[in-house]
Amino acid sequence: MNGWDFFTYFSSILLAGSAIWIFVLFLRDAKGIIQGSREIEEPKED
Amino acid sequence: MNDHKLPYSHGESDQAGAGLAEENLLHRGAPTQMTISPIDLTIVALYVCVMLGIGYYVFKKSPNLEEYLLAGRSMTTPILVCTLASTYYGLDVLFGTSEIGFNDGVVAFFGYSELSLGFYIFAAYGLSRKLKQARFTSLPEILSRSYGASAGYLGAVSSILFSIPALSLFALGRLSYVMLGIDAQIGALLLGSIALIYTLWGGLWAVAITDTVQFVFMCITLAIAVPLLMSQVGGFETVAANVPSTHFDLLGGIPFWLMVAYAATGISILVDPAFYQRIFAAKSFSQVRNAMLIALVVWGAYDWLVTAAGMLARTGVELGTLPAGLHSNDALLTAVVMALPVGLVGFFLAGVLATSMSTIDSYCLVAGGNFSYDLYRPLLKPDASDQELVRATKIGIGISWVLGFLLAFLFDRLMSLWVFNASLLTSTVLVPLFMSLFWKGRKTPAAGVSSFLFGMVSVIIYYFGIAQLGSYDDTWGTYIWTVEIGGNPYALWQEYALFFSLPISFVGFLVGNVFGTPLTPSAETVEVAP
């Protein structure tokens, strides 16, 4: 395995790891945000 | 093989950088249709249904204008990373970078891709803070607050023209033919309509959530496919033995000024209305800054993998494991489909389709917002209710989609000009926008308008002047005009347009500022610079 191979494996792990990590954080945030944004806005309209 | 075509304008969104990558994908004759297994086709169909489901879920919540256009200004870092990455890494990067990797090697990564990332760092630290502080809703609003209504209207029209998704619909049609065997026009109509429907239903939330699904699909399938492809080919030692040694030159012998010109194309992110929309939609400055910094890491890894895939595909061709006549623009798609097992191919193809659809949805939404918020509201109905503006936005989304489709499939000559619209937006809007944000001194409406017009006229004259005076260079795939000054030849490339138009736009700003009168305090003017 030469340096380019290593760089490619490293990039693959970095990309897949980042995508999974970001997706987990997204799932944690998404539903609450969609519901929460309306809850925040409603008092302002009153 | 020395098919040394210029790449897309890297560092721009799929919309802005739609140049040669998508153009090649669409214009170079009859494409080769792929054979896809029923399992993979089922996955693609399920994916399309999920996109519609997401749009409908958001639609049921009847979003108000701020939720519809800006996701209630409540986007957090994870979803911002996904939507930024998806919007800016579209077909141009996927096919353009891999094509350069195939033809020219690692310069695709070190020369074309990474030099423009400095603009992203500036955008993360310098620009996003300013924009969040001022609580804008759209890019033209920045101009109208500093220079008055006329500059805002000009900015809105420029932004709408930029956002019409002609090239993306064209590419989607071609992809649907290559991947699914559907006629290009019908494919663009069907799949483009799906992007239109979920955007109409859900606005930015639907766009961002579908971007997220696409982001995950593309990253994971690419991260699996490239190492598999590498092991099938035999690693980079086999690559080195089968491709020209110049494929490992970091900067690949590109002319210096061309390298500067391509690094400079990254500047277009600083005027891209979809990028601004995502900053406005962020919950806070720190959320968007962190998202951009994380996205930089993701983009770097993604860039290298598509470069590597192009080089590995070239090696596959040399070794006979891929077809001998494989076009460099098809290299990534063909090689990845060969490397991945059934099932994962479906996820990858769904991701490729979604890459095109995410551009269509994002920019239709931008155009719709410009139509309602920046034109309809100030020009026709200043007291429009929230729901009226949402309706007007949806009408604007529909109009921009229809215009994009007509341009893509009925007006070929206009289409060839459409690749020029990113330079037009940058030349007209960048200077007045940045003077608005960062210049604390006097600003007049005349300065905003004349800066816009000087930039517009100069870029048009330059672009078409080089095409008339110069000659088409087959090696580089662009127009070059060589002039002699003092006995020395100087080559002016069409790609150098911004070197001329931006200084001229700045001169226009200075001239307008000298002769114009600042807005009166009663006018709607807000100093953005602290």
XYZ file of C-alpha atoms in Angstrom:
576
model
C 0.000 0.000 0.000
C 1.558 3.305 -1.052
C 0.807 6.815 0.134
C -1.975 7.416 -2.390
C -3.711 4.197 -1.310
C -3.478 5.288 2.309
C -4.834 8.735 1.448
C -7.763 7.142 -0.371
C -8.606 4.821 2.542
C -8.260 7.707 4.964
C -10.578 9.911 2.851
C -13.124 7.092 2.628
C -13.208 6.568 6.383
C -13.362 10.316 6.967
C -16.213 10.795 4.498
C -18.301 7.833 5.649
C -17.653 8.571 9.336
C -18.579 12.239 8.907
C -21.765 11.355 7.018
C -22.928 8.876 9.672
C -22.049 11.201 12.540
C -23.792 14.174 10.920
C -26.851 12.080 10.117
C -27.150 10.910 13.726
C -26.958 14.526 14.906
C -29.496 15.514 12.246
C -31.969 12.884 13.440
C -31.549 14.182 16.978
C -32.265 17.758 15.881
C -34.681 17.582 12.960
C -38.062 16.778 14.414
C -37.660 19.076 17.368
C -36.567 21.928 15.129
C -39.527 21.627 12.758
C -41.986 21.608 15.610
C -40.040 24.133 17.674
C -39.771 26.820 15.004
C -43.547 27.174 14.898
C -43.755 27.286 18.687
C -41.216 30.087 18.789
C -42.979 32.095 16.104
C -46.498 31.916 17.473
C -46.017 34.232 20.498
C -44.397 36.846 18.215
C -47.478 36.956 16.030
C -49.657 37.571 19.075
C -4.894 10.809 -24.347
C -4.809 14.531 -23.751
C -8.389 15.634 -23.554
C -7.376 18.556 -21.395
C -10.726 20.336 -21.228
C -11.301 23.021 -18.691
C -13.316 21.851 -15.760
C -16.492 23.281 -14.386
C -15.983 26.392 -12.326
C -15.088 24.681 -9.129
C -16.053 26.099 -5.828
C -19.327 27.204 -7.253
C -22.633 25.591 -6.698
C -23.924 23.018 -9.100
C -25.955 25.834 -10.603
C -23.070 28.219 -10.954
C -20.535 25.656 -11.966
C -22.779 23.953 -14.374
C -20.398 24.680 -17.241
C -18.566 21.948 -18.974
C -19.353 19.019 -16.725
C -23.062 19.187 -17.293
C -22.658 20.531 -20.788
C -20.483 17.542 -21.709
C -22.909 15.234 -20.010
C -25.629 16.592 -22.206
C -24.202 17.672 -25.516
C -21.690 15.123 -26.624
C -23.923 12.850 -28.594
C -25.857 9.733 -27.789
C -25.085 8.492 -24.288
C -24.520 4.875 -23.385
C -27.443 3.438 -21.519
C -26.614 1.420 -18.407
C -28.075 -1.888 -17.351
C -29.470 -1.620 -13.834
C -30.837 -4.514 -11.804
C -34.510 -4.517 -10.676
C -33.381 -4.348 -7.030
C -31.453 -1.145 -7.703
C -34.326 0.328 -9.684
C -36.647 -0.434 -6.777
C -34.322 1.410 -4.412
C -34.319 4.428 -6.742
C -38.135 4.346 -6.874
C -38.376 4.102 -3.076
C -36.020 7.011 -2.762
C -38.238 9.154 -4.998
C -41.260 8.242 -2.839
C -39.368 9.217 0.318
C -38.603 12.635 -1.203
C -42.281 13.219 -1.886
C -43.203 11.989 1.595
C -40.843 14.480 3.199
C -42.342 17.320 1.187
C -45.857 16.287 2.130
C -44.953 15.986 5.814
C -43.727 19.582 5.877
C -46.663 20.742 3.727
C -49.149 19.492 6.344
C -47.636 21.934 8.820
C -48.681 24.917 6.608
C -45.453 26.859 7.005
C -45.525 30.651 7.150
C -43.220 32.724 4.919
C -40.215 32.649 7.234
C -40.570 28.904 7.713
C -41.140 28.351 4.017
C -38.222 30.454 2.762
C -35.826 30.235 5.702
C -36.921 27.181 7.674
C -37.939 29.472 10.534
C -34.283 30.595 10.891
C -33.780 27.528 13.041
C -31.362 25.309 11.115
C -28.655 23.737 13.227
C -25.164 22.612 12.249
C -25.904 19.027 11.090
C -28.609 19.943 8.590
C -26.633 22.986 7.435
C -23.624 20.763 6.706
C -25.808 18.459 4.624
C -27.608 21.153 2.686
C -24.410 23.141 2.040
C -22.550 20.038 0.905
C -25.418 18.872 -1.299
C -26.040 22.247 -2.865
C -22.387 22.890 -3.673
C -21.322 19.378 -4.547
C -23.507 18.465 -7.435
C -22.995 16.904 -10.820
C -20.234 19.361 -11.627
C -17.983 17.935 -8.935
C -19.119 14.357 -9.349
C -18.524 14.223 -13.099
C -16.233 17.228 -13.625
C -13.597 16.371 -11.020
C -13.572 12.686 -11.911
C -13.223 13.647 -15.584
C -10.132 15.734 -14.851
C -8.794 12.924 -12.648
C -9.314 10.566 -15.583
C -7.605 12.863 -18.115
C -5.020 14.703 -16.051
C -4.623 13.029 -12.653
C -4.117 14.493 -9.202
C -4.235 18.075 -10.486
C -8.020 17.662 -10.269
C -7.623 17.692 -6.506
C -4.568 19.877 -5.876
C -4.960 22.332 -8.750
C -8.638 22.791 -9.401
C -10.481 21.727 -6.300
C -8.645 22.906 -3.226
C -7.302 26.322 -4.240
C -10.687 27.969 -4.027
C -11.436 26.745 -0.509
C -10.020 29.977 0.927
C -13.241 31.684 -0.117
C -15.209 29.249 2.000
C -13.079 30.034 5.035
C -13.664 33.734 4.480
C -17.370 33.045 4.042
C -17.420 31.030 7.269
C -15.727 33.683 9.399
C -16.181 37.034 7.643
C -19.395 36.923 5.703
C -21.754 34.752 7.693
C -21.383 36.818 10.878
C -22.332 40.022 9.051
C -25.304 38.402 7.393
C -26.632 36.860 10.578
C -26.282 40.121 12.468
C -28.402 42.069 9.991
C -31.199 39.472 9.815
C -31.782 39.666 6.061
C -34.289 37.520 4.214
C -32.792 37.545 0.712
C -29.694 38.651 -1.137
C -31.441 41.493 -3.056
C -32.684 42.851 0.271
C -29.065 43.624 1.201
C -28.812 45.814 -1.892
C -32.170 47.496 -1.388
C -31.385 48.392 2.224
C -28.140 50.131 1.268
C -28.931 51.522 -2.176
C -32.693 51.742 -2.362
C -35.363 49.904 -4.298
C -33.851 50.092 -7.811
C -30.689 48.250 -6.841
C -32.829 45.671 -5.048
C -34.903 45.062 -8.173
C -31.797 44.691 -10.322
C -30.354 42.254 -7.787
C -33.614 40.297 -7.729
C -33.751 39.969 -11.521
C -30.091 38.930 -11.644
C -30.657 36.367 -8.899
C -33.764 34.961 -10.623
C -31.937 34.612 -13.956
C -29.085 32.860 -12.193
C -31.486 30.530 -10.397
C -33.511 29.280 -13.390
C -32.654 25.562 -13.348
C -32.168 25.027 -17.085
C -28.867 23.173 -16.957
C -29.905 21.033 -14.006
C -33.107 19.939 -15.741
C -31.114 19.214 -18.870
C -28.667 17.071 -16.891
C -31.478 15.315 -15.050
C -33.030 14.365 -18.394
C -29.789 12.948 -19.663
C -29.174 11.040 -16.433
C -32.649 9.567 -16.476
C -31.942 8.287 -19.990
C -28.538 6.840 -19.094
C -29.667 5.264 -15.827
C -33.318 4.426 -16.343
C -33.729 4.336 -20.125
C -36.371 7.080 -20.077
C -36.424 9.689 -22.875
C -34.506 12.766 -21.667
C -37.417 15.214 -21.914
C -39.835 12.842 -20.211
C -37.253 11.968 -17.554
C -36.637 15.646 -16.816
C -40.379 16.244 -16.749
C -41.088 13.358 -14.359
C -38.135 13.600 -11.992
C -37.974 17.383 -12.222
C -41.668 17.521 -11.328
C -40.983 15.492 -8.199
C -38.357 18.033 -7.132
C -40.856 20.778 -7.966
C -43.687 19.173 -5.973
C -41.784 18.607 -2.741
C -40.317 22.108 -2.988
C -43.784 23.616 -3.500
C -45.102 21.623 -0.566
C -42.337 22.026 1.963
C -40.120 24.994 1.041
C -36.637 25.111 2.535
C -37.315 22.430 5.144
C -38.223 19.924 2.448
C -35.220 20.994 0.370
C -32.825 20.692 3.312
C -34.142 17.341 4.545
C -33.975 15.817 1.070
C -30.480 17.296 0.736
C -29.568 15.483 3.936
C -30.735 12.116 2.662
C -28.856 12.716 -0.571
C -25.708 13.752 1.297
C -25.672 10.560 3.349
C -26.343 8.332 0.308
C -23.603 9.909 -1.762
C -20.939 10.038 0.946
C -21.403 6.465 2.112
C -21.724 4.857 -1.304
C -18.724 6.788 -2.624
C -16.677 5.895 0.472
C -17.441 2.205 -0.124
C -17.114 2.259 -3.926
C -13.694 3.884 -4.310
C -11.751 1.480 -2.031
C -13.536 -1.437 -3.759
C -12.572 -0.014 -7.137
C -9.014 0.477 -5.901
C -8.729 -3.140 -4.801
C -10.167 -4.344 -8.135
C -7.687 -2.257 -10.114
C -4.731 -3.167 -7.903
C -4.053 0.050 -5.991
C -2.152 3.170 -6.982
C 1.006 1.239 -7.826
C -0.961 -0.239 -10.733
C -2.308 3.212 -11.539
C 1.247 4.606 -11.667
C 2.289 1.828 -14.019
C -0.588 2.417 -16.436
C -1.238 6.154 -16.667
C 1.130 8.911 -17.872
C 3.564 10.010 -15.164
C 2.177 13.549 -15.486
C -0.970 12.274 -13.753
C 0.963 12.585 -10.491
C 2.111 16.213 -11.032
C 0.367 18.098 -8.261
C -0.314 21.186 -10.390
C -0.231 19.432 -13.766
C 1.410 22.169 -15.843
C -1.636 24.447 -15.837
C -0.841 28.047 -16.922
C -0.402 30.268 -13.860
C -3.126 32.761 -14.718
C -5.536 29.981 -15.495
C -4.847 28.514 -12.081
C -5.525 31.933 -10.541
C -8.690 32.245 -12.649
C -9.985 28.920 -11.408
C -9.110 29.665 -7.822
C -10.996 32.939 -8.327
C -14.121 31.155 -9.522
C -14.621 30.180 -5.883
C -15.533 33.826 -5.393
C -18.949 33.073 -6.844
C -19.990 31.452 -3.575
C -19.828 34.964 -2.133
C -22.779 36.019 -4.295
C -24.648 32.739 -4.561
C -28.234 33.371 -3.412
C -28.714 29.757 -2.252
C -25.667 30.077 -0.026
C -27.035 33.290 1.443
C -30.390 31.639 2.010
C -28.727 28.954 4.125
C -26.884 31.530 6.205
C -30.130 33.423 6.813
C -31.778 30.127 7.756
C -29.186 29.229 10.387
C -30.156 29.345 14.021
C -27.044 31.371 14.870
C -23.721 32.525 13.486
C -21.838 29.781 15.326
C -24.105 27.095 13.847
C -23.425 28.189 10.274
C -19.711 28.813 10.873
C -19.276 25.330 12.359
C -21.289 23.835 9.505
C -19.036 25.455 6.918
C -15.861 24.340 8.651
C -17.139 20.752 8.907
C -18.282 20.918 5.285
C -14.739 21.899 4.260
C -13.399 18.636 5.691
C -16.164 16.647 4.006
C -15.585 18.443 0.690
C -11.836 17.707 0.848
C -12.415 13.978 1.333
C -15.128 13.936 -1.347
C -12.887 15.786 -3.821
C -10.084 13.294 -3.396
C -12.350 10.271 -3.767
C -13.877 11.472 -7.038
C -10.380 12.370 -8.319
C -9.134 8.910 -7.318
C -12.178 7.303 -8.949
C -11.365 9.062 -12.226
C -7.725 7.889 -12.112
C -8.755 4.348 -11.186
C -11.284 4.315 -14.033
C -8.551 5.410 -16.451
C -6.402 2.536 -15.214
C -9.362 0.191 -15.640
C -9.609 1.301 -19.260
C -5.879 0.758 -19.815
C -6.115 -2.724 -18.246
C -9.217 -3.637 -20.231
C -11.548 -4.059 -17.233
C -13.561 -1.032 -18.414
C -14.623 -0.389 -22.031
C -11.841 0.973 -24.241
C -13.966 3.794 -25.640
C -15.209 4.968 -22.248
C -15.694 8.737 -22.299
C -13.945 10.492 -19.430
C -17.223 12.098 -18.394
C -18.784 8.652 -17.902
C -15.781 7.320 -16.004
C -17.100 7.752 -12.481
C -20.586 6.437 -13.100
C -19.362 3.379 -15.014
C -16.542 2.540 -12.614
C -18.612 2.942 -9.448
C -21.478 0.866 -10.821
C -18.930 -1.828 -11.696
C -17.346 -1.716 -8.227
C -20.471 -1.688 -6.054
C -22.612 -4.759 -5.322
C -26.303 -4.884 -6.304
C -28.301 -2.873 -3.795
C -25.623 -0.305 -3.083
C -25.715 0.631 -6.782
C -29.349 1.651 -6.235
C -28.378 3.925 -3.355
C -25.576 5.442 -5.416
C -27.815 6.061 -8.442
C -30.509 7.513 -6.217
C -27.837 9.814 -4.823
C -26.740 10.845 -8.337
C -30.314 11.653 -9.345
C -30.832 13.475 -6.084
C -27.683 15.486 -6.733
C -29.369 16.989 -9.752
C -32.760 17.291 -8.055
C -31.232 19.103 -5.071
C -29.964 21.824 -7.391
C -33.353 22.201 -9.040
C -35.216 22.447 -5.740
C -32.749 24.841 -4.104
C -32.631 27.329 -6.944
C -36.340 27.204 -7.771
C -36.945 28.142 -4.154
C -34.472 31.022 -4.386
C -36.145 32.299 -7.559
C -39.576 31.973 -5.947
C -38.435 33.942 -2.910
C -36.951 36.682 -5.106
C -40.169 36.856 -7.086
C -42.421 37.222 -4.048
C -40.298 38.959 -1.426
C -38.104 41.170 -3.637
C -40.400 41.999 -6.565
C -44.086 41.259 -5.872
C -44.131 42.655 -2.327
C -42.352 46.004 -2.901
C -43.666 46.606 -6.424
C -47.252 45.377 -6.316
C -48.430 44.684 -2.805
C -46.443 46.170 0.090
C -49.122 45.086 2.577
C -49.309 41.479 1.372
C -50.093 38.992 4.104
C -47.822 36.134 4.991
C -49.980 33.586 3.201
C -50.195 35.771 0.075
C -46.406 35.897 -0.016
C -46.152 32.122 0.386
C -48.572 31.757 -2.528
C -46.577 34.239 -4.625
C -43.395 32.338 -3.764
C -44.967 29.118 -5.017
C -45.999 30.836 -8.232
C -42.415 32.093 -8.642
C -41.077 28.560 -8.048
C -43.399 27.228 -10.749
C -42.455 29.959 -13.223
C -38.727 29.414 -12.757
C -39.145 25.650 -13.190
C -41.162 26.077 -16.405
C -38.650 28.597 -17.793
C -35.837 26.190 -16.949
C -37.577 23.340 -18.739
C -38.319 25.448 -21.826
C -34.733 26.657 -21.992
C -33.404 23.159 -21.492
C -35.392 21.457 -24.212
C -36.763 24.063 -26.621
C -34.177 26.810 -26.963
C -30.776 25.208 -27.548
C -29.021 28.424 -28.530
C -30.063 30.171 -25.336
C -28.950 27.155 -23.346
C -25.389 27.493 -24.568
C -25.344 31.003 -23.121
C -26.721 29.899 -19.787
C -23.320 28.651 -18.613
C -22.289 32.307 -18.601
C -24.815 33.443 -15.998
C -22.589 32.733 -12.974
C -20.030 35.251 -14.263
C -22.857 37.687 -14.871
C -24.174 37.424 -11.310
C -20.692 37.785 -9.797
C -19.810 40.749 -12.014
C -22.997 42.634 -11.252
C -23.644 41.915 -7.585
C -20.349 41.233 -5.799
C -18.998 44.783 -5.591
C -22.202 46.561 -4.469
C -22.934 43.703 -2.066
C -19.543 43.801 -0.397
C -19.463 47.583 -0.267
C -22.835 47.380 1.408
C -21.618 44.886 3.982
C -18.075 46.064 4.657
C -17.781 49.747 3.649
C -18.750 52.076 6.463
C -18.634 55.301 4.432
C -21.032 57.049 2.108
C -23.200 54.916 -0.157
C -25.616 56.268 -2.734
C -28.345 54.577 -4.764
C -26.493 55.655 -7.920
C -23.404 53.785 -6.700
C -25.359 50.561 -6.320
C -27.010 50.845 -9.722
C -23.934 52.004 -11.660
C -21.737 49.349 -10.061
C -24.275 46.749 -11.183
C -24.520 48.152 -14.721
C -20.755 48.688 -15.210
C -20.153 45.098 -14.138
C -22.878 43.788 -16.422
C -21.743 45.673 -19.526
C -18.063 44.858 -19.001
C -18.580 41.122 -18.537
C -20.834 40.902 -21.587
C -18.348 42.839 -23.748
C -15.435 40.755 -22.502
C -17.176 37.410 -22.847
C -18.468 37.967 -26.355
C -15.460 40.063 -27.428
C -13.059 37.196 -26.691
C -15.357 34.829 -28.582
C -15.319 37.168 -31.608
C -11.666 38.262 -31.582
C -10.096 35.036 -30.350
C -10.272 31.494 -31.563
C -11.593 28.323 -30.074
C -8.866 26.174 -28.530
C -9.682 22.490 -28.887
C -7.164 21.414 -26.268
C -8.614 23.576 -23.537
C -12.141 23.801 -24.820
C -12.435 27.574 -24.580
C -11.902 30.817 -26.515
C -8.474 32.448 -26.279
C -7.438 35.781 -27.791
C -3.696 36.400 -28.026
C -2.633 40.055 -28.174
C 0.857 41.479 -28.578
C 1.867 44.369 -26.358
C 5.414 45.701 -26.680
C 6.403 42.647 -28.663
C 5.233 40.263 -25.945
C 2.234 37.980 -26.534
C -0.493 37.890 -23.894
C -3.223 35.271 -23.983
C -6.640 36.434 -22.834
C -8.904 33.518 -21.957
C -12.663 33.767 -21.697
C -12.245 32.496 -18.139
C -10.459 35.731 -17.160
C -13.665 37.795 -17.401
C -13.854 38.516 -13.675
C -10.342 40.030 -13.672
C -11.779 42.835 -15.799
C -15.412 43.068 -14.821
C -14.914 43.306 -11.048
C -12.515 46.292 -11.154
C -14.836 47.999 -13.667
C -17.795 47.343 -11.378
C -15.808 48.961 -8.572
C -15.130 51.989 -10.765
C -18.881 52.133 -11.371
C -19.441 52.191 -7.615
C -16.977 55.072 -7.155
C -18.481 57.080 -10.011
C -22.011 56.608 -8.697
C -20.900 57.507 -5.202
C -19.341 60.773 -6.385
C -22.329 61.917 -8.408
C -25.187 60.360 -6.465
C -27.008 61.471 -3.348
C -27.216 59.240 -0.288
C -30.597 57.870 0.715
C -32.523 60.142 3.044
C -33.089 58.908 6.615
C -36.771 58.414 5.804
C -35.906 55.919 3.090
C -35.554 52.320 4.025
C -31.831 52.280 4.650
C -29.995 50.284 7.219
C -26.270 50.546 7.712
C -24.961 47.041 7.714
C -21.351 47.748 8.379
C -20.781 48.264 12.131
